CSV table of N, CA and C in Angstrom, one decimal:
chain,number,residue,atom,x,y,z
A,152,MET,N,-1.4,16.6,-0.2
A,152,MET,CA,-2.8,17.5,0.4
A,152,MET,C,-4.1,16.4,-0.7
A,153,ILE,N,-3.4,16.1,-2.1
A,153,ILE,CA,-4.3,15.0,-2.6
A,153,ILE,C,-4.9,14.0,-2.4
A,154,SER,N,-3.8,13.2,-1.6
A,154,SER,CA,-3.7,12.1,-1.0
A,154,SER,C,-4.7,11.8,0.0
A,155,PRO,N,-5.0,12.7,0.7
A,155,PRO,CA,-6.0,12.4,1.8
A,155,PRO,C,-7.3,12.6,1.4
A,156,LEU,N,-7.2,13.8,0.4
A,156,LEU,CA,-8.5,14.2,-0.3
A,156,LEU,C,-9.4,13.0,-1.1
A,157,ILE,N,-8.2,12.3,-1.6
A,157,ILE,CA,-8.6,10.8,-2.5
A,157,ILE,C,-9.3,9.5,-1.5
A,158,THR,N,-8.4,9.6,-0.5
A,158,THR,CA,-8.6,8.7,0.6
A,158,THR,C,-10.1,8.8,1.1
A,159,ASN,N,-10.3,10.0,1.5
A,159,ASN,CA,-12.0,10.6,2.3
A,159,ASN,C,-12.6,10.5,1.3
A,160,PHE,N,-12.5,10.8,-0.2
A,160,PHE,CA,-13.5,10.1,-1.3
A,160,PHE,C,-13.9,8.7,-1.3
A,161,TRP,N,-12.7,7.7,-1.3
A,161,TRP,CA,-12.7,6.2,-1.3
A,161,TRP,C,-13.8,6.0,0.0
A,162,PHE,N,-13.2,6.2,1.2
A,162,PHE,CA,-14.0,5.8,2.3
A,162,PHE,C,-15.3,6.1,2.4
A,163,SER,N,-15.6,7.3,2.4
A,163,SER,CA,-16.7,8.1,2.5
A,163,SER,C,-17.8,7.8,1.3
A,164,VAL,N,-17.6,8.0,0.0
A,164,VAL,CA,-18.4,7.7,-1.0
A,164,VAL,C,-18.4,6.2,-1.4
A,165,VAL,N,-17.5,5.8,-1.6
A,165,VAL,CA,-17.5,4.2,-2.0
A,165,VAL,C,-18.1,3.4,-0.8
A,166,GLY,N,-17.4,3.6,0.4
A,166,GLY,CA,-17.7,2.5,1.7
A,166,GLY,C,-19.0,3.2,1.8
A,167,GLY,N,-19.6,4.1,2.0
A,167,GLY,CA,-21.0,4.6,2.3
A,167,GLY,C,-21.9,4.0,1.2
A,168,SER,N,-21.4,4.0,-0.3
A,168,SER,CA,-22.2,3.8,-1.4
A,168,SER,C,-22.7,2.4,-0.9
A,169,GLY,N,-21.6,1.4,-0.7
A,169,GLY,CA,-21.5,0.2,-0.6
A,169,GLY,C,-22.3,-0.4,0.6
A,170,ILE,N,-22.4,0.5,1.8
A,170,ILE,CA,-23.1,0.3,2.6
A,170,ILE,C,-24.7,0.6,2.3
A,171,PHE,N,-25.0,1.4,1.6
A,171,PHE,CA,-26.2,1.8,1.1
A,171,PHE,C,-26.8,0.6,0.3
A,172,TYR,N,-25.9,0.3,-0.9
A,172,TYR,CA,-26.3,-0.7,-1.7
A,172,TYR,C,-27.0,-2.2,-1.2
A,173,GLU,N,-26.3,-2.3,-0.1
A,173,GLU,CA,-26.3,-3.8,0.5
A,173,GLU,C,-27.5,-3.5,1.5
A,174,MET,N,-27.8,-2.2,2.3
A,174,MET,CA,-28.9,-2.1,2.8
A,174,MET,C,-30.3,-2.2,2.3
A,175,GLU,N,-30.3,-1.5,0.8
A,175,GLU,CA,-31.4,-1.7,-0.2
A,175,GLU,C,-31.4,-2.6,-1.2
A,176,ASN,N,-30.5,-3.6,-0.8
A,176,ASN,CA,-30.9,-4.7,-1.6
A,176,ASN,C,-29.7,-5.9,-1.1
A,177,PRO,N,-30.1,-6.4,-0.2
A,177,PRO,CA,-29.3,-7.4,0.5
A,177,PRO,C,-28.8,-8.5,-0.4
A,178,GLY,N,-27.5,-8.6,-0.4
A,178,GLY,CA,-26.8,-9.5,-1.2
A,178,GLY,C,-26.0,-9.0,-2.6
A,179,SER,N,-26.2,-7.6,-2.7
A,179,SER,CA,-25.8,-7.0,-4.0
A,179,SER,C,-24.4,-6.8,-3.3
A,180,VAL,N,-23.7,-6.8,-2.7
A,180,VAL,CA,-22.3,-6.4,-2.3
A,180,VAL,C,-21.7,-7.5,-1.7
A,181,SER,N,-22.6,-8.1,-0.7
A,181,SER,CA,-22.4,-9.4,0.4
A,181,SER,C,-22.1,-10.5,-0.7
A,182,GLY,N,-23.0,-10.7,-1.5
A,182,GLY,CA,-23.0,-11.9,-2.6
A,182,GLY,C,-21.5,-12.2,-2.9
A,183,PRO,N,-21.3,-10.9,-4.2
A,183,PRO,CA,-19.7,-10.9,-4.6
A,183,PRO,C,-19.0,-11.0,-3.8
A,184,LEU,N,-18.5,-10.5,-2.3
A,184,LEU,CA,-17.8,-10.6,-1.4
A,184,LEU,C,-17.6,-12.0,-1.3
A,185,ASP,N,-18.8,-12.6,-0.7
A,185,ASP,CA,-18.6,-14.5,-0.3
A,185,ASP,C,-17.9,-14.9,-1.5
A,186,GLU,N,-18.4,-14.9,-2.6
A,186,GLU,CA,-18.0,-15.5,-3.9
A,186,GLU,C,-16.6,-15.3,-4.8
A,187,GLY,N,-16.3,-13.8,-4.3
A,187,GLY,CA,-15.1,-13.5,-5.1
A,187,GLY,C,-14.2,-12.8,-4.4
A,188,GLY,N,-14.4,-12.3,-3.1
A,188,GLY,CA,-13.2,-11.6,-2.6
A,188,GLY,C,-13.6,-10.1,-2.3
A,189,LEU,N,-13.0,-9.4,-2.1
A,189,LEU,CA,-12.6,-8.0,-1.9
A,189,LEU,C,-13.0,-7.4,-3.4
A,190,PRO,N,-12.1,-7.9,-4.3
A,190,PRO,CA,-12.4,-7.5,-5.7
A,190,PRO,C,-13.7,-7.6,-6.6
A,191,ALA,N,-14.3,-8.4,-6.0
A,191,ALA,CA,-15.7,-8.9,-6.7
A,191,ALA,C,-16.5,-7.8,-5.7
A,192,ALA,N,-16.5,-7.3,-4.5
A,192,ALA,CA,-17.2,-6.7,-3.9
A,192,ALA,C,-17.0,-5.3,-4.5
A,193,ILE,N,-15.9,-4.7,-4.8
A,193,ILE,CA,-15.4,-3.4,-4.9
A,193,ILE,C,-16.1,-3.2,-6.8
A,194,ILE,N,-15.9,-4.2,-7.6
A,194,ILE,CA,-16.8,-4.1,-8.8
A,194,ILE,C,-18.2,-4.4,-8.6
A,195,ALA,N,-18.6,-4.9,-7.8
A,195,ALA,CA,-20.1,-5.0,-7.4
A,195,ALA,C,-20.8,-3.4,-6.9
A,196,ILE,N,-19.7,-3.1,-6.3
A,196,ILE,CA,-20.3,-1.3,-5.5
A,196,ILE,C,-19.9,-0.6,-6.8
A,197,ALA,N,-19.1,-0.7,-7.7
A,197,ALA,CA,-18.9,0.2,-8.8
A,197,ALA,C,-20.0,0.0,-9.8
A,198,GLU,N,-20.2,-1.0,-10.1
A,198,GLU,CA,-21.6,-1.4,-11.1
A,198,GLU,C,-22.9,-0.7,-10.7
A,199,GLN,N,-23.0,-0.3,-9.2
A,199,GLN,CA,-24.5,0.1,-9.0
A,199,GLN,C,-24.5,1.4,-9.0
A,200,MET,N,-22.9,2.0,-8.9
A,200,MET,CA,-22.8,3.5,-8.6
A,200,MET,C,-23.4,4.3,-10.3
A,201,PRO,N,-23.5,5.5,-9.9
A,201,PRO,CA,-23.8,6.5,-11.3
A,201,PRO,C,-22.7,6.3,-12.2
A,202,PHE,N,-22.7,6.6,-13.6
A,202,PHE,CA,-21.9,6.0,-14.6
A,202,PHE,C,-21.3,4.9,-14.5
A,203,ALA,N,-22.0,3.8,-14.5
A,203,ALA,CA,-21.6,2.4,-14.0
A,203,ALA,C,-20.7,1.9,-14.9
A,204,VAL,N,-20.6,2.3,-16.3
A,204,VAL,CA,-19.8,1.8,-17.3
A,204,VAL,C,-18.2,2.0,-17.1
A,205,ILE,N,-18.1,3.2,-16.8
A,205,ILE,CA,-17.2,4.0,-16.6
A,205,ILE,C,-16.3,3.9,-15.1
A,206,MET,N,-17.1,3.9,-14.1
A,206,MET,CA,-16.9,3.6,-12.7
A,206,MET,C,-15.8,2.3,-12.5
A,207,PRO,N,-15.8,1.4,-13.0
A,207,PRO,CA,-15.0,0.2,-12.5
A,207,PRO,C,-13.4,0.8,-13.1
A,208,PHE,N,-13.3,1.1,-14.4
A,208,PHE,CA,-12.3,1.7,-14.9
A,208,PHE,C,-11.6,2.9,-14.1
A,209,LEU,N,-12.4,3.7,-13.5
A,209,LEU,CA,-12.2,5.0,-12.5
A,209,LEU,C,-11.3,4.0,-11.2
A,210,PHE,N,-12.0,3.0,-10.6
A,210,PHE,CA,-11.5,2.0,-9.5
A,210,PHE,C,-10.2,1.7,-10.0
A,211,LEU,N,-10.0,1.3,-11.1
A,211,LEU,CA,-8.8,0.4,-11.3
A,211,LEU,C,-7.8,1.5,-11.8
A,212,ILE,N,-7.8,2.8,-12.3
A,212,ILE,CA,-7.1,3.8,-12.2
A,212,ILE,C,-6.4,4.2,-10.7
A,213,LEU,N,-7.5,4.3,-10.0
A,213,LEU,CA,-7.0,4.8,-8.7
A,213,LEU,C,-6.6,3.9,-8.1
A,214,ALA,N,-6.8,2.5,-8.2
A,214,ALA,CA,-5.8,1.6,-7.3
A,214,ALA,C,-4.6,1.5,-8.3
A,215,ILE,N,-4.4,1.8,-9.3
A,215,ILE,CA,-2.7,1.4,-10.0
A,215,ILE,C,-2.2,2.9,-9.4
A,216,LEU,N,-2.9,4.1,-9.5
A,216,LEU,CA,-2.0,5.1,-8.5
A,216,LEU,C,-1.6,5.0,-7.3
A,217,PHE,N,-2.7,4.2,-6.3
A,217,PHE,CA,-2.4,4.0,-5.3
A,217,PHE,C,-1.1,3.4,-5.1
A,218,VAL,N,-0.9,2.2,-6.0
A,218,VAL,CA,0.3,1.2,-5.6
A,218,VAL,C,1.3,2.0,-6.0
A,219,ILE,N,1.5,2.7,-7.4
A,219,ILE,CA,2.5,3.4,-7.7
A,219,ILE,C,2.9,4.6,-6.8
A,220,THR,N,2.4,5.4,-6.2
A,220,THR,CA,2.7,6.2,-4.9
A,220,THR,C,3.3,5.5,-3.9
A,221,THR,N,2.5,4.0,-3.7
A,221,THR,CA,3.0,3.4,-2.2
A,221,THR,C,4.3,2.9,-2.5
A,222,ALA,N,4.4,2.4,-3.6
A,222,ALA,CA,5.6,1.9,-4.2
A,222,ALA,C,7.0,2.8,-4.3
A,223,ASP,N,6.4,4.1,-4.7
A,223,ASP,CA,7.6,5.1,-4.9
A,223,ASP,C,8.1,5.6,-3.6
A,224,SER,N,6.8,5.8,-2.6
A,224,SER,CA,7.4,6.4,-1.1
A,224,SER,C,7.8,5.4,-0.3
A,225,MET,N,8.0,4.0,-0.8
A,225,MET,CA,8.5,2.9,0.0
A,225,MET,C,10.2,3.1,-0.5
A,226,THR,N,10.3,2.6,-1.5
A,226,THR,CA,11.5,3.1,-2.5
A,226,THR,C,12.2,4.0,-1.6
A,227,TYR,N,11.6,5.4,-1.5
A,227,TYR,CA,12.4,6.6,-1.5
A,227,TYR,C,13.0,6.4,0.3
A,228,SER,N,11.6,5.8,1.0
A,228,SER,CA,12.2,5.9,2.2
A,228,SER,C,13.2,4.7,2.7
A,229,ILE,N,13.1,3.7,2.0
A,229,ILE,CA,14.8,2.6,2.1
A,229,ILE,C,15.4,3.2,1.7
A,230,SER,N,15.5,3.7,0.6
A,230,SER,CA,16.8,4.0,-0.3
A,230,SER,C,17.7,5.3,0.7
A,231,MET,N,16.8,6.1,1.2
A,231,MET,CA,16.9,7.2,2.3
A,231,MET,C,18.1,6.6,3.6
A,232,SER,N,16.8,5.6,4.1
A,232,SER,CA,17.4,5.0,5.3
A,232,SER,C,18.9,4.3,5.2
A,233,MET,N,18.7,3.8,3.8
A,233,MET,CA,20.1,2.9,3.8
A,233,MET,C,21.3,4.0,3.4
A,234,THR,N,20.8,4.9,2.7
A,234,THR,CA,22.2,5.9,2.2
A,234,THR,C,22.4,6.9,3.5
A,235,GLY,N,21.2,7.4,4.1
A,235,GLY,CA,21.5,8.6,5.0
A,235,GLY,C,21.4,9.9,4.4
A,236,GLU,N,21.3,9.8,3.0
A,236,GLU,CA,21.1,10.9,2.1
A,236,GLU,C,19.6,11.6,2.3
A,237,GLY,N,19.1,12.8,1.8
A,237,GLY,CA,18.0,13.5,1.6
A,237,GLY,C,17.3,13.0,0.5
A,238,ASN,N,18.0,13.1,-0.2
A,238,ASN,CA,17.8,12.6,-1.8
A,238,ASN,C,18.8,11.6,-2.3
A,239,PRO,N,18.4,10.3,-2.2
A,239,PRO,CA,19.2,9.0,-2.3
A,239,PRO,C,19.3,9.0,-3.9
A,240,PRO,N,20.3,8.3,-4.3
A,240,PRO,CA,20.6,8.1,-5.6
A,240,PRO,C,19.3,6.9,-6.6
A,241,LYS,N,19.4,7.4,-7.7
A,241,LYS,CA,18.6,6.8,-8.2
A,241,LYS,C,18.5,5.2,-8.6
A,242,PHE,N,19.8,4.6,-8.6
A,242,PHE,CA,20.1,3.5,-8.8
A,242,PHE,C,19.8,2.8,-7.6
A,243,MET,N,19.6,3.3,-6.3
A,243,MET,CA,19.5,2.7,-4.9
A,243,MET,C,17.8,2.6,-5.0
A,244,ARG,N,17.0,3.2,-5.3
A,244,ARG,CA,15.6,3.5,-5.5
A,244,ARG,C,15.3,2.4,-6.5
A,245,VAL,N,16.0,2.2,-7.7
A,245,VAL,CA,15.6,1.5,-8.8
A,245,VAL,C,15.9,0.0,-8.1
A,246,PHE,N,16.8,-0.4,-7.4
A,246,PHE,CA,17.2,-1.5,-6.8
A,246,PHE,C,16.2,-1.8,-6.0
A,247,TRP,N,15.7,-1.2,-4.9
A,247,TRP,CA,14.5,-1.4,-4.2
A,247,TRP,C,13.3,-1.7,-5.0
A,248,ALA,N,12.9,-1.0,-5.8
A,248,ALA,CA,11.6,-1.0,-6.7
A,248,ALA,C,12.1,-2.7,-7.5
A,249,SER,N,12.8,-2.9,-7.7
A,249,SER,CA,13.1,-4.0,-8.6
A,249,SER,C,12.9,-5.3,-7.4
A,250,ILE,N,13.5,-4.9,-6.3
A,250,ILE,CA,13.1,-6.1,-5.2
A,250,ILE,C,11.6,-6.5,-4.7
A,251,MET,N,11.0,-5.3,-4.4
A,251,MET,CA,9.8,-5.3,-4.4
A,251,MET,C,8.8,-5.9,-5.7
A,252,ALA,N,9.1,-5.6,-7.0
A,252,ALA,CA,8.6,-5.8,-8.0
A,252,ALA,C,8.7,-7.4,-7.9
A,253,VAL,N,10.1,-7.9,-7.8
A,253,VAL,CA,9.9,-9.3,-7.9
A,253,VAL,C,9.1,-10.1,-7.0
A,254,VAL,N,9.3,-9.7,-5.4
A,254,VAL,CA,8.4,-10.3,-4.8
A,254,VAL,C,6.9,-10.1,-4.6
A,255,ALA,N,6.6,-9.1,-5.4
A,255,ALA,CA,5.1,-8.8,-5.7
A,255,ALA,C,4.6,-10.2,-6.7
A,256,ALA,N,5.5,-10.1,-7.8
A,256,ALA,CA,5.4,-11.1,-8.9
A,256,ALA,C,5.1,-12.2,-8.8
A,257,ILE,N,6.2,-12.9,-7.6
A,257,ILE,CA,6.3,-14.0,-7.0
A,257,ILE,C,4.8,-14.4,-6.3
A,258,LEU,N,4.3,-13.4,-5.5
A,258,LEU,CA,3.4,-13.8,-4.8
A,258,LEU,C,2.1,-14.0,-6.1
A,259,ILE,N,2.0,-12.8,-6.7
A,259,ILE,CA,1.0,-13.2,-7.6
A,259,ILE,C,0.9,-14.6,-8.6
A,260,PHE,N,2.0,-15.0,-8.8
A,260,PHE,CA,2.5,-16.0,-9.4
A,260,PHE,C,2.0,-17.5,-8.8
A,261,ILE,N,2.1,-17.2,-7.3
A,261,ILE,CA,1.8,-18.4,-6.3
A,261,ILE,C,0.3,-18.5,-6.4
A,262,GLY,N,-0.5,-17.4,-6.4
A,262,GLY,CA,-1.8,-17.5,-6.8
A,262,GLY,C,-2.5,-17.7,-5.3
A,263,GLU,N,-3.5,-18.3,-5.1
A,263,GLU,CA,-4.4,-18.8,-4.1
A,263,GLU,C,-3.4,-18.8,-2.5
A,264,GLY,N,-2.4,-19.4,-2.5
A,264,GLY,CA,-1.8,-19.6,-1.3
A,264,GLY,C,-0.6,-18.6,-1.0
A,265,SER,N,-1.4,-17.0,-1.8
A,265,SER,CA,0.1,-16.1,-1.8
A,265,SER,C,-0.2,-15.4,-0.6
A,266,ILE,N,-1.3,-15.2,0.4
A,266,ILE,CA,-1.5,-14.9,1.8
A,266,ILE,C,-0.6,-15.7,3.0
A,267,ASP,N,-0.7,-17.0,2.7
A,267,ASP,CA,-0.1,-17.6,3.7
A,267,ASP,C,1.5,-17.8,3.2
A,268,ALA,N,2.0,-17.5,1.6
A,268,ALA,CA,3.2,-17.5,1.5
A,268,ALA,C,4.0,-16.1,1.8
A,269,LEU,N,3.0,-14.9,1.8
A,269,LEU,CA,3.3,-13.6,2.3
A,269,LEU,C,3.6,-13.7,3.7
A,270,GLN,N,2.7,-14.6,4.7
A,270,GLN,CA,2.8,-14.8,5.8
A,270,GLN,C,4.0,-15.2,6.4
A,271,SER,N,4.5,-16.4,5.6
A,271,SER,CA,6.0,-17.1,5.7
A,271,SER,C,6.8,-16.3,5.5
A,272,PHE,N,7.1,-15.7,4.2
A,272,PHE,CA,7.8,-14.6,4.2
A,272,PHE,C,8.4,-13.5,5.3
A,273,ILE,N,7.1,-13.2,5.4
A,273,ILE,CA,7.3,-11.9,6.6
A,273,ILE,C,8.0,-12.5,7.8
A,274,VAL,N,8.0,-13.8,8.5
A,274,VAL,CA,8.3,-14.6,9.3
A,274,VAL,C,9.8,-15.0,9.0
A,275,VAL,N,9.9,-15.2,7.8
A,275,VAL,CA,11.8,-15.3,7.3
A,275,VAL,C,12.1,-14.4,7.4
A,276,THR,N,11.7,-13.2,7.1
A,276,THR,CA,12.3,-11.8,6.6
A,276,THR,C,12.6,-11.0,8.0
A,277,ALA,N,11.7,-11.4,9.0
A,277,ALA,CA,11.5,-10.5,10.4
A,277,ALA,C,13.1,-10.5,10.7
A,278,VAL,N,13.6,-11.7,11.1
A,278,VAL,CA,14.8,-11.5,11.4
A,278,VAL,C,16.1,-10.5,11.1
A,279,PRO,N,16.4,-10.8,9.4
A,279,PRO,CA,17.4,-10.0,9.2
A,279,PRO,C,16.8,-8.6,9.1
A,280,VAL,N,15.6,-8.1,9.0
A,280,VAL,CA,15.2,-7.1,8.7
A,280,VAL,C,15.4,-6.3,10.2
A,281,ALA,N,15.0,-6.8,11.2
A,281,ALA,CA,15.2,-6.4,12.5
A,281,ALA,C,16.7,-6.1,12.8
A,282,LEU,N,17.6,-7.0,12.6
A,282,LEU,CA,18.9,-6.9,12.4
A,282,LEU,C,19.6,-5.7,11.7
A,283,LEU,N,19.1,-5.2,10.6
A,283,LEU,CA,18.9,-3.9,9.9
A,283,LEU,C,18.4,-2.7,10.5
A,284,ILE,N,17.4,-3.2,10.9
A,284,ILE,CA,17.0,-1.8,12.0
A,284,ILE,C,17.6,-1.2,13.3
A,285,THR,N,18.0,-2.4,13.6
A,285,THR,CA,18.8,-2.2,15.1
A,285,THR,C,19.8,-1.0,15.3
A,286,PRO,N,20.7,-1.1,14.3
A,286,PRO,CA,21.5,0.0,14.6
A,286,PRO,C,21.0,1.3,14.5
A,287,SER,N,19.9,1.4,13.5
A,287,SER,CA,19.4,2.9,13.4
A,287,SER,C,18.2,3.2,14.7
A,288,ILE,N,17.5,1.9,15.2
A,288,ILE,CA,17.3,2.4,16.6
A,288,ILE,C,18.2,2.9,17.7
A,289,TRP,N,19.3,2.1,17.7
A,289,TRP,CA,20.3,2.5,18.8
A,289,TRP,C,20.9,3.9,18.7
A,290,HIS,N,21.1,4.4,17.3
A,290,HIS,CA,21.5,5.5,17.0
A,290,HIS,C,20.7,6.9,16.8
A,291,ALA,N,19.0,6.4,16.9
A,291,ALA,CA,18.1,7.5,17.0
A,291,ALA,C,18.2,8.5,18.0
A,292,PRO,N,18.5,7.9,19.1
A,292,PRO,CA,18.0,9.3,20.4
A,292,PRO,C,19.7,10.4,20.0
A,293,LYS,N,20.6,9.6,19.8
A,293,LYS,CA,22.0,10.4,19.3
A,293,LYS,C,21.9,11.4,18.0
A,294,ILE,N,21.3,10.9,17.2
A,294,ILE,CA,20.9,11.6,15.8
A,294,ILE,C,19.8,12.5,16.5
A,295,ALA,N,18.8,12.2,16.8
A,295,ALA,CA,17.9,13.4,17.3
A,295,ALA,C,18.4,14.6,18.4
A,296,LYS,N,19.3,14.2,19.2
A,296,LYS,CA,20.2,15.1,20.0
A,296,LYS,C,20.9,16.2,19.2
A,297,GLU,N,21.3,15.8,17.9
A,297,GLU,CA,22.3,16.5,17.1
A,297,GLU,C,21.6,17.1,16.5
A,298,LEU,N,20.5,16.8,15.7
A,298,LEU,CA,19.4,17.5,15.3
A,298,LEU,C,18.9,18.5,15.9
A,299,TRP,N,18.6,18.5,17.3
A,299,TRP,CA,17.7,19.4,18.2
A,299,TRP,C,19.1,20.4,18.3
A,300,ARG,N,20.3,20.1,18.5
A,300,ARG,CA,21.5,21.1,18.5
A,300,ARG,C,21.2,21.9,17.5
A,301,GLU,N,21.5,21.2,16.2
A,301,GLU,CA,21.8,22.1,14.9
A,301,GLU,C,20.7,23.3,14.7
A,302,GLN,N,19.4,22.5,15.2
A,302,GLN,CA,18.1,23.8,15.2
A,302,GLN,C,17.9,24.4,15.9
A,303,ASN,N,18.8,24.3,17.1
A,303,ASN,CA,18.7,25.5,18.2
A,303,ASN,C,19.8,26.4,18.4
A,304,LYS,N,20.9,26.5,17.3
A,304,LYS,CA,21.9,27.4,17.3
A,304,LYS,C,21.5,28.7,17.1
């Protein structure tokens, strides 16, 4: 319930403010966007909002919370699908979190070419991931039918 509210706040207030600031003062958001990319544009918007001193820090906290909850959800989903249990073991979640952290650290270390590296990484890992997913896709109708039978007893 909280996540959709925060997302709605982000897109409505921050996005709307960015559009407003750009319309009122052309170049105030697009200039930093052209020069420094999306992070610079977000900081430019935050600095023009009320409470400009603390707003960038609030955005940083929001971004960190987003990354943490996304990573937690991803590790939970991957671990659950790998073990088939509703409550996967902690070591499995820690393993997948470690893998994701290593990949993120490598991409950060690479720097400017990280998007190209990420695209190459996705292409290289697509085949093994497809092979891992294929059995679950193959068995999904059977599992759905069994769940339906259990729920309709």
